[in-house]
PDB file of C-alpha atoms in Angstrom:
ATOM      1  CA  UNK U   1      55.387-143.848 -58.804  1.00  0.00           C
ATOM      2  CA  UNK U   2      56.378-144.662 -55.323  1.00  0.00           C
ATOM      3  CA  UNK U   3      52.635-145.273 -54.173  1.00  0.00           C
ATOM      4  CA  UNK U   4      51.188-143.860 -50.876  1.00  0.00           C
ATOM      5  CA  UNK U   5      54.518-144.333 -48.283  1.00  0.00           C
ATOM      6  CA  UNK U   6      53.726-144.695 -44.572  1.00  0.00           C
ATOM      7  CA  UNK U   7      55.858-144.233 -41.675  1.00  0.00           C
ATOM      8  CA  UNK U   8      56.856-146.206 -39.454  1.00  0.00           C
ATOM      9  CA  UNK U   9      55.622-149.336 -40.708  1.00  0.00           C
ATOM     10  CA  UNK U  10      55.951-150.687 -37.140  1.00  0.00           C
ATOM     11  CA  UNK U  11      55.985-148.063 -33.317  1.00  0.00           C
ATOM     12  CA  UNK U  12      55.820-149.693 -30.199  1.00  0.00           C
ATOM     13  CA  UNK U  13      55.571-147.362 -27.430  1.00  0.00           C
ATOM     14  CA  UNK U  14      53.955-147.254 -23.645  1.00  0.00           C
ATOM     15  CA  UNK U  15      51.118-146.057 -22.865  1.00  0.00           C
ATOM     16  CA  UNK U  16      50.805-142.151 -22.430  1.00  0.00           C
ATOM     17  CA  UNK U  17      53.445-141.601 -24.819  1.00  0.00           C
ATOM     18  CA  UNK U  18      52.995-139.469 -28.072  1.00  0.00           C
ATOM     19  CA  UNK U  19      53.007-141.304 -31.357  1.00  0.00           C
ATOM     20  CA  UNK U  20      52.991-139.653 -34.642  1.00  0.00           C
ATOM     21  CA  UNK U  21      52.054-141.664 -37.775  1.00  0.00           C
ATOM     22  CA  UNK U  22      53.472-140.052 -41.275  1.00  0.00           C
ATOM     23  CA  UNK U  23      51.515-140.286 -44.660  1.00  0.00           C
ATOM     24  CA  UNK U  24      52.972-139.088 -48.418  1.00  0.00           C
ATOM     25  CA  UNK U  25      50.268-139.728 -51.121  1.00  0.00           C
ATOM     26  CA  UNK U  26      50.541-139.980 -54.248  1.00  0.00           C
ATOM     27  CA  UNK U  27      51.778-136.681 -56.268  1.00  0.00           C
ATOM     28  CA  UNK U  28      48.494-135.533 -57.880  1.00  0.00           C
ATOM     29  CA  UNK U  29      46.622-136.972 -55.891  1.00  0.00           C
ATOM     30  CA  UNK U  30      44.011-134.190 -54.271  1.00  0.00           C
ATOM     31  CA  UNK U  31      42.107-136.387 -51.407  1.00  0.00           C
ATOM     32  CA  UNK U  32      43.815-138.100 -48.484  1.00  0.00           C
ATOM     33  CA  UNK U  33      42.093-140.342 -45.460  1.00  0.00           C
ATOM     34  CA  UNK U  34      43.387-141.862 -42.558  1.00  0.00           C
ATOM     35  CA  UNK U  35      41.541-145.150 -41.752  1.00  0.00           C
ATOM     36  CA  UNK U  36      42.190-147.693 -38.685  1.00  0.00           C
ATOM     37  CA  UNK U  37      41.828-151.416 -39.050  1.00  0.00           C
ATOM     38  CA  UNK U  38      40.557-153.545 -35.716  1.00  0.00           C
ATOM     39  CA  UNK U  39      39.035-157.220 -36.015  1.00  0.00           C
ATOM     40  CA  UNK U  40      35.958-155.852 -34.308  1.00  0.00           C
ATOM     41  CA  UNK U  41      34.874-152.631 -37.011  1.00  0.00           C
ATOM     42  CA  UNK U  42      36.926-153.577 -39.666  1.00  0.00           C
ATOM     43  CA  UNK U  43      38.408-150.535 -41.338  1.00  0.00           C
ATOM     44  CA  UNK U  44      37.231-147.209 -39.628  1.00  0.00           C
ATOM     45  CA  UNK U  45      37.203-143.990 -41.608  1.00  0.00           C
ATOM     46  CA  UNK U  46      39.281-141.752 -39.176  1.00  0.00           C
ATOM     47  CA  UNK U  47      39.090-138.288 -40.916  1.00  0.00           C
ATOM     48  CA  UNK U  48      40.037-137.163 -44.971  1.00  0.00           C
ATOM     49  CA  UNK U  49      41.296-134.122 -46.543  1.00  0.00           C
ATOM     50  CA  UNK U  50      40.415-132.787 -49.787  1.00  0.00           C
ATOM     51  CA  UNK U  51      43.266-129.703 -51.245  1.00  0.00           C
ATOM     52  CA  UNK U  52      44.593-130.241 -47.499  1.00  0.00           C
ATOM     53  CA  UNK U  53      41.188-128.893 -45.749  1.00  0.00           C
ATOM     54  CA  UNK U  54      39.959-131.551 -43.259  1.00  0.00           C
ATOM     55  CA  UNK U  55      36.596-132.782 -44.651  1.00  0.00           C
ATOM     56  CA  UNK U  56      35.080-135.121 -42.350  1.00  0.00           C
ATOM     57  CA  UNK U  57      36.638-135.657 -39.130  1.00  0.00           C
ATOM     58  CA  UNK U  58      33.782-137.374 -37.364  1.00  0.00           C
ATOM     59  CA  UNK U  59      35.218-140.784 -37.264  1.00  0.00           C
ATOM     60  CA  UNK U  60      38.373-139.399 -34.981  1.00  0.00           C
ATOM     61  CA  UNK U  61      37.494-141.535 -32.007  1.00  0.00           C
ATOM     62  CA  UNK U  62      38.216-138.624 -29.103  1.00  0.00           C
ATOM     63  CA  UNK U  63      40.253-135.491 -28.738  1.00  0.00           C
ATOM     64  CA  UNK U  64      43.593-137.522 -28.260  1.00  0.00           C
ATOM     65  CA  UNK U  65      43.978-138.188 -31.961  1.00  0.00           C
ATOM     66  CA  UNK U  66      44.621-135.012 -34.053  1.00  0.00           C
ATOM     67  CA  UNK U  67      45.733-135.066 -37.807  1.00  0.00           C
ATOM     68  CA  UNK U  68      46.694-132.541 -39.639  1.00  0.00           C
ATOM     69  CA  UNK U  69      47.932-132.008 -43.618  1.00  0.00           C
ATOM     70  CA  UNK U  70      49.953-129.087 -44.038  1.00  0.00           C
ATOM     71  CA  UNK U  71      51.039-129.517 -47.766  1.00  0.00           C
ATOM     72  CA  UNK U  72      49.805-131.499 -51.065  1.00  0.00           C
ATOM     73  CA  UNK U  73      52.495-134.617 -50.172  1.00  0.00           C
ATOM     74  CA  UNK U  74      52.008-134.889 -45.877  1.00  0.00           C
ATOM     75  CA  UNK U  75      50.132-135.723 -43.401  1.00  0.00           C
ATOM     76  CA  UNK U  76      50.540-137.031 -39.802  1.00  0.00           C
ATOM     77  CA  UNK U  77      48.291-138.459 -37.534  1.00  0.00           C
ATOM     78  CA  UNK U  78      48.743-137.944 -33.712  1.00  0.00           C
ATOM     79  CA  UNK U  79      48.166-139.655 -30.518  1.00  0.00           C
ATOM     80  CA  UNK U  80      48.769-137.974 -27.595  1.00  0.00           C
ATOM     81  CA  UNK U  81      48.429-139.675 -25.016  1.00  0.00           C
ATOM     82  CA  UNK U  82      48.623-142.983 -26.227  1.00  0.00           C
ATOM     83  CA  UNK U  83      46.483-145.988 -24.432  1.00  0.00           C
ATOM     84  CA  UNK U  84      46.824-149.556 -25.221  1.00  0.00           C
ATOM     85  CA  UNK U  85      43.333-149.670 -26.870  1.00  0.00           C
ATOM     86  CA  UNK U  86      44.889-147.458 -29.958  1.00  0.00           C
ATOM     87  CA  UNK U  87      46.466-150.808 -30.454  1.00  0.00           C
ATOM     88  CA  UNK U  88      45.509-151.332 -34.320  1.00  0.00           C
ATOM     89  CA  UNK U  89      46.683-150.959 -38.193  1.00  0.00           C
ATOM     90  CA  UNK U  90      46.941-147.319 -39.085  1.00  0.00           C
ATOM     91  CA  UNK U  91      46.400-147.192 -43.254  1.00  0.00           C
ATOM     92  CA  UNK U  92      46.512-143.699 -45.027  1.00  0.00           C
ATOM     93  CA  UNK U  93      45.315-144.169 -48.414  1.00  0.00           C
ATOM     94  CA  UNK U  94      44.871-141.154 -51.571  1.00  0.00           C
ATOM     95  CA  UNK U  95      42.482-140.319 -54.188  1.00  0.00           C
ATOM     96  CA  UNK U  96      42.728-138.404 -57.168  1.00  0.00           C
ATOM     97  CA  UNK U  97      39.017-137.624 -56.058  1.00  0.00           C
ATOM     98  CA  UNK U  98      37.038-140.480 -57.290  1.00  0.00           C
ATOM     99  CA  UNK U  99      36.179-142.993 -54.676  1.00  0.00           C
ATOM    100  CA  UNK U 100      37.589-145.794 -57.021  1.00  0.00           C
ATOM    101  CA  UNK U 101      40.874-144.433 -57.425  1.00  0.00           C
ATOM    102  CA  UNK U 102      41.806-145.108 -53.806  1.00  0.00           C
ATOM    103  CA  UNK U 103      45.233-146.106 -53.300  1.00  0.00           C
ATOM    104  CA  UNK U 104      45.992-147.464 -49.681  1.00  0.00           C
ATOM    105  CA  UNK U 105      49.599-147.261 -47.966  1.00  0.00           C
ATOM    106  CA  UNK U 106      51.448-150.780 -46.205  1.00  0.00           C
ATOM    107  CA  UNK U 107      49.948-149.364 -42.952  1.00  0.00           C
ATOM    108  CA  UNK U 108      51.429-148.559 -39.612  1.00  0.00           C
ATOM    109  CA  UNK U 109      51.415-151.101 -36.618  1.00  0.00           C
ATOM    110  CA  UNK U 110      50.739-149.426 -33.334  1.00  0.00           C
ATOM    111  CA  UNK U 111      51.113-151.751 -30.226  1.00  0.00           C
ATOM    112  CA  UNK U 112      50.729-149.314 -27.100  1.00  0.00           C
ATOM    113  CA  UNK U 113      52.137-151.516 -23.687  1.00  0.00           C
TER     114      UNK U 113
ATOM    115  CA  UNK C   1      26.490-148.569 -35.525  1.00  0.00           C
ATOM    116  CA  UNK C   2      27.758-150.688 -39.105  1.00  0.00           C
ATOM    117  CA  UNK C   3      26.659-149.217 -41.888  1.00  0.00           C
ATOM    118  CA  UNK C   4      28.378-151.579 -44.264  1.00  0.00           C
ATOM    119  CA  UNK C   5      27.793-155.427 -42.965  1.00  0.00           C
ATOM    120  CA  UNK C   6      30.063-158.512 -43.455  1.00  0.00           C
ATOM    121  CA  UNK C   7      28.591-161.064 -41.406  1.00  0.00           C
ATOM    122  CA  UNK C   8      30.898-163.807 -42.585  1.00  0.00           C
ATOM    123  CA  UNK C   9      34.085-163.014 -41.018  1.00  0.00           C
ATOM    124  CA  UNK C  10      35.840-165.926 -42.894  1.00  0.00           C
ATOM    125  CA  UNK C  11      35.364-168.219 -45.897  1.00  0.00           C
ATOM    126  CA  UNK C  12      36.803-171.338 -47.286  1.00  0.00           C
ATOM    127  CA  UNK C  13      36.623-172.515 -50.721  1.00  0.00           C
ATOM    128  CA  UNK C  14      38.311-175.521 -52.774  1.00  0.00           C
ATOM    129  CA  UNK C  15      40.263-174.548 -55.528  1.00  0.00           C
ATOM    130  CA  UNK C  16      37.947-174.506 -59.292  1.00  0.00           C
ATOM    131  CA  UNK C  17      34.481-173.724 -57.153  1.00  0.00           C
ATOM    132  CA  UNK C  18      32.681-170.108 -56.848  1.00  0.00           C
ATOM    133  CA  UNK C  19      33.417-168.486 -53.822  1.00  0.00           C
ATOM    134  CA  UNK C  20      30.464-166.078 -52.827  1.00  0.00           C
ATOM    135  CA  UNK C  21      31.588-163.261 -50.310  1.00  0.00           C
ATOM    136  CA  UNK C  22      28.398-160.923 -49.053  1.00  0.00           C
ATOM    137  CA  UNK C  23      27.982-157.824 -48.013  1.00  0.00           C
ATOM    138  CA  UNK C  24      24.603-155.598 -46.383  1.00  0.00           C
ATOM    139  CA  UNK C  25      24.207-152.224 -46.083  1.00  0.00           C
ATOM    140  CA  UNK C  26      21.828-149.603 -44.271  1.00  0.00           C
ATOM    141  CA  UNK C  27      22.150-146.618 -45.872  1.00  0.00           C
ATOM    142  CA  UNK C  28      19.912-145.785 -49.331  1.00  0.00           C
ATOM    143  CA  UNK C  29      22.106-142.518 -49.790  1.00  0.00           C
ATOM    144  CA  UNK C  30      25.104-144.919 -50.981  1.00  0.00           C
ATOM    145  CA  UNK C  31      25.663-144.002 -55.422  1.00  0.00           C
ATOM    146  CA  UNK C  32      28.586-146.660 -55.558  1.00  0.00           C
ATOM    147  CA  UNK C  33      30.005-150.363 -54.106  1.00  0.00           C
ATOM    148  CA  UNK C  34      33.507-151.286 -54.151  1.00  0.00           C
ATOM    149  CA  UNK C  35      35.255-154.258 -53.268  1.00  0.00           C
ATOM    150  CA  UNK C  36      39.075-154.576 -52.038  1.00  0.00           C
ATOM    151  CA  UNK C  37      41.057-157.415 -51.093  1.00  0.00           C
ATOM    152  CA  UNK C  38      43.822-156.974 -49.010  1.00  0.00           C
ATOM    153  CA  UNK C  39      47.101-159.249 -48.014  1.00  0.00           C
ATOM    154  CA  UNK C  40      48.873-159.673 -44.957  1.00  0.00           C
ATOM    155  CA  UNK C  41      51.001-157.021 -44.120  1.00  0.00           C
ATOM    156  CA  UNK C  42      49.674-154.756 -47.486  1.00  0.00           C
ATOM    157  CA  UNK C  43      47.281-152.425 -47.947  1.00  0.00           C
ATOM    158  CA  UNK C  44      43.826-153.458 -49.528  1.00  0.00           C
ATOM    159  CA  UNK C  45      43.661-152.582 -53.009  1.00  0.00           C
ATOM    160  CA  UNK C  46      40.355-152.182 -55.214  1.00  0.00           C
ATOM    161  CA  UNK C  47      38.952-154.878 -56.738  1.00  0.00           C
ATOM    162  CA  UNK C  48      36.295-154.268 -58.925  1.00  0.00           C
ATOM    163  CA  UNK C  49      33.277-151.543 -58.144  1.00  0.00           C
ATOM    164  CA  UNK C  50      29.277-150.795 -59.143  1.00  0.00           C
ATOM    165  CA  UNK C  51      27.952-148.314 -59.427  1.00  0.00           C
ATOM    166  CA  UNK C  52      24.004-147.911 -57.750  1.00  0.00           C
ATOM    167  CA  UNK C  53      22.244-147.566 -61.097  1.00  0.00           C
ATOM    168  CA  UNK C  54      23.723-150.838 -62.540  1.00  0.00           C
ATOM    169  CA  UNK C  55      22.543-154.452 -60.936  1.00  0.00           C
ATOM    170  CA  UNK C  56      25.736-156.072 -62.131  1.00  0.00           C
ATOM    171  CA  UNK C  57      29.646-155.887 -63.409  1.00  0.00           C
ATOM    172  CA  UNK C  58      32.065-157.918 -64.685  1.00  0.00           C
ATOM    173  CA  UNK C  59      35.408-158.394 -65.056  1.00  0.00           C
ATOM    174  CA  UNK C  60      37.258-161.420 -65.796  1.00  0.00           C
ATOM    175  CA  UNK C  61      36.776-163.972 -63.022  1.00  0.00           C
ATOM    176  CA  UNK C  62      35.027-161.480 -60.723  1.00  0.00           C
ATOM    177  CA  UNK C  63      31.467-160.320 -60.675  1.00  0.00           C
ATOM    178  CA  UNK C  64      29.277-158.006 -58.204  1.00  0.00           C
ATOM    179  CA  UNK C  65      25.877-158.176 -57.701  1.00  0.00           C
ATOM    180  CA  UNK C  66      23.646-155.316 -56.535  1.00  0.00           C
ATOM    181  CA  UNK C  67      20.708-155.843 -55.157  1.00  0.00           C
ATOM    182  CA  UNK C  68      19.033-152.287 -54.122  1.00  0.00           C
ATOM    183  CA  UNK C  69      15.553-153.498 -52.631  1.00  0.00           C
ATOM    184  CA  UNK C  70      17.452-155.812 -50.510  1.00  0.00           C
ATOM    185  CA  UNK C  71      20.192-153.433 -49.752  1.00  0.00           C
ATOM    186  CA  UNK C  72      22.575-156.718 -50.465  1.00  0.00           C
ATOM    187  CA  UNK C  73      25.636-156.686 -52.322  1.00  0.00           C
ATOM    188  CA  UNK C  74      27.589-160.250 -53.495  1.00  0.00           C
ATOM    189  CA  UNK C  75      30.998-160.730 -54.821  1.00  0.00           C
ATOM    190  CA  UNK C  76      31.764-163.675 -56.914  1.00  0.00           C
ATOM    191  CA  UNK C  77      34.770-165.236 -57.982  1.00  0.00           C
ATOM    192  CA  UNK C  78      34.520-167.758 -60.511  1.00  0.00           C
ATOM    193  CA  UNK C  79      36.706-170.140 -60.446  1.00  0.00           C
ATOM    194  CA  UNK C  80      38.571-169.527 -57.065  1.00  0.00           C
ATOM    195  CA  UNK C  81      42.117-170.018 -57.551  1.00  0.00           C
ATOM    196  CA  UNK C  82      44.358-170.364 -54.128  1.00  0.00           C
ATOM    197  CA  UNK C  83      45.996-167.018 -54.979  1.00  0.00           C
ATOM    198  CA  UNK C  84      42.712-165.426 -54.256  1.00  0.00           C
ATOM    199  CA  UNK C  85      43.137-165.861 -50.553  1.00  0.00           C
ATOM    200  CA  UNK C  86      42.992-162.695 -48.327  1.00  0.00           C
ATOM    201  CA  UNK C  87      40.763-160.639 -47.017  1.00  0.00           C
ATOM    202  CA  UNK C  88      38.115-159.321 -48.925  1.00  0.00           C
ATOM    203  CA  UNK C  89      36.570-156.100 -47.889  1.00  0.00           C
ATOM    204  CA  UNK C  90      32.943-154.475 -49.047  1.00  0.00           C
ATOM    205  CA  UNK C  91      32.780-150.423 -49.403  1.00  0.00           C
ATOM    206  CA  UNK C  92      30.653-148.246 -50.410  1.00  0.00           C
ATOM    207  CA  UNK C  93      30.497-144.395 -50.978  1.00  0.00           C
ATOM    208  CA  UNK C  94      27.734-141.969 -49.498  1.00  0.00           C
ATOM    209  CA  UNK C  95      26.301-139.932 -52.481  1.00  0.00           C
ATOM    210  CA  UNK C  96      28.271-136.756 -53.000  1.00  0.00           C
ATOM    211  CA  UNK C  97      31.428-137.288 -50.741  1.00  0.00           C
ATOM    212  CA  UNK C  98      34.751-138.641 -51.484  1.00  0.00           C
ATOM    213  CA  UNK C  99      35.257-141.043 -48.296  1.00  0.00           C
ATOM    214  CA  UNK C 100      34.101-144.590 -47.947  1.00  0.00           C
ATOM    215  CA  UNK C 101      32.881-146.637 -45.747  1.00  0.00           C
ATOM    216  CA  UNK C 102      34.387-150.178 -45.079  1.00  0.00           C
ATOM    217  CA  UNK C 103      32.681-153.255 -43.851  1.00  0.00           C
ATOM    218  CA  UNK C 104      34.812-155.950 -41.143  1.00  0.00           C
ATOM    219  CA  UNK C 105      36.202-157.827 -43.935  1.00  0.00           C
ATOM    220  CA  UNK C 106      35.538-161.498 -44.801  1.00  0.00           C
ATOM    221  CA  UNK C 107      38.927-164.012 -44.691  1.00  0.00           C
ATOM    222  CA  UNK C 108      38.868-166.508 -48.067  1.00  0.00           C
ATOM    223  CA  UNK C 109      40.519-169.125 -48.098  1.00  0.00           C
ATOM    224  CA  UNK C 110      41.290-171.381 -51.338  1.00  0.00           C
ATOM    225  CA  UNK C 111      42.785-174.772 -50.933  1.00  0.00           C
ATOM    226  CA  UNK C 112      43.549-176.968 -53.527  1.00  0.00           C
TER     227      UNK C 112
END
């Protein structure tokens, strides 16, 4: 089991560019949520899937991001355009559907210049 | 508007004493706490959890306390050993969902 793989681990790109974060979770695994971690709120709950339906998107901060999940093992998560205030950790994590079974991913670094 | 409250953003502990990491929340509709510690450059991974109906649980050096009246939840690590240093994060799950909230994390650090 190759755990929750994220892609890139690293993207630097200037501002007003599009940036696509990738997510595979863990076979089996029936929930997925894309969280963003910022010294000021800690880690944010950005929007989840459950069977590939978007649950809860209410934590997507404004109609720049878009995710979207359309099969069991991926995901992305969009920015389009990109500002320098996206600047953060991008961590998809997956659950077999209990809350303690989460599994995070090594994250994504997004610096936007 | 934080639901989930770490107002310690960092920590430091020597080596053999109980480090005490806290954690308040706002919300009564949360059924269960989790704790994760996370590592530079890694993702956090779970720690230990309770649920809302128990007031404590245990496992090996690490212990949670739930407090409900004082919507106050405690992690403690007994006794702190340097490789114990990261950050710890509180969670905690809104009855009948799957997602979880996250607190801002509190940085431990054991030195010898």
């Amino acid at each position: 089991d190759a755990g929750v793989i994220q892609s890139p681990r690293h993207e630097v790109t200037e501002m007003g560019q599009e940036v696509t974060l990738r997510c595979k979770p863990i076979s089996g695994h029936n929930s997925l949520f894309w969280y963003r971690q910022t010294m000021m709120r800690g880690l944010e709950l950005l929007i989840y899937f459950n069977n590939n339906v978007p649950i809860d998107d209410s934590g997507m901060p404004e109609d720049r991001f878009s995710a979207k999940m359309p099969n069991a093992s991926f995901s992305t998560l969009k920015i389009q355009p990109s500002e320098p205030r996206d600047s953060a950790v991008y961590f998809c994590a997956s659950s077999p559907g209990q809350a303690y079974g989460y599994t995070f991913g090594s994250g994504t670094r997004l610096t936007v210049v | 508007d934080q639901q989930v409250k770490q107002n310690s953003p960092s920590l430091s502990v020597q080596e053999g004493r109980i480090s005490i990491l806290n954690c308040d929340y706002t919300n009564s509709m949360f059924d269960y706490f989790l704790w994760y510690k996370k590592y530079p450059a890694e993702g956090p991974t779970f720690l230990i959890s309770i649920s809302s109906i128990k007031d404590k649980n245990e496992d090996g050096r690490f212990t949670v306390f739930l407090n409900k009246s004082a919507k106050h939840l405690s992690l403690h690590i007994v006794p702190s050993q340097p490789g114990d240093s990261a950050v710890y994060f509180c969670a905690a799950r809104p009855e009948g969902t799957d997602k979880l909230i996250f607190g801002t994390g509190t940085r431990l650090q054991v030195f010898p």
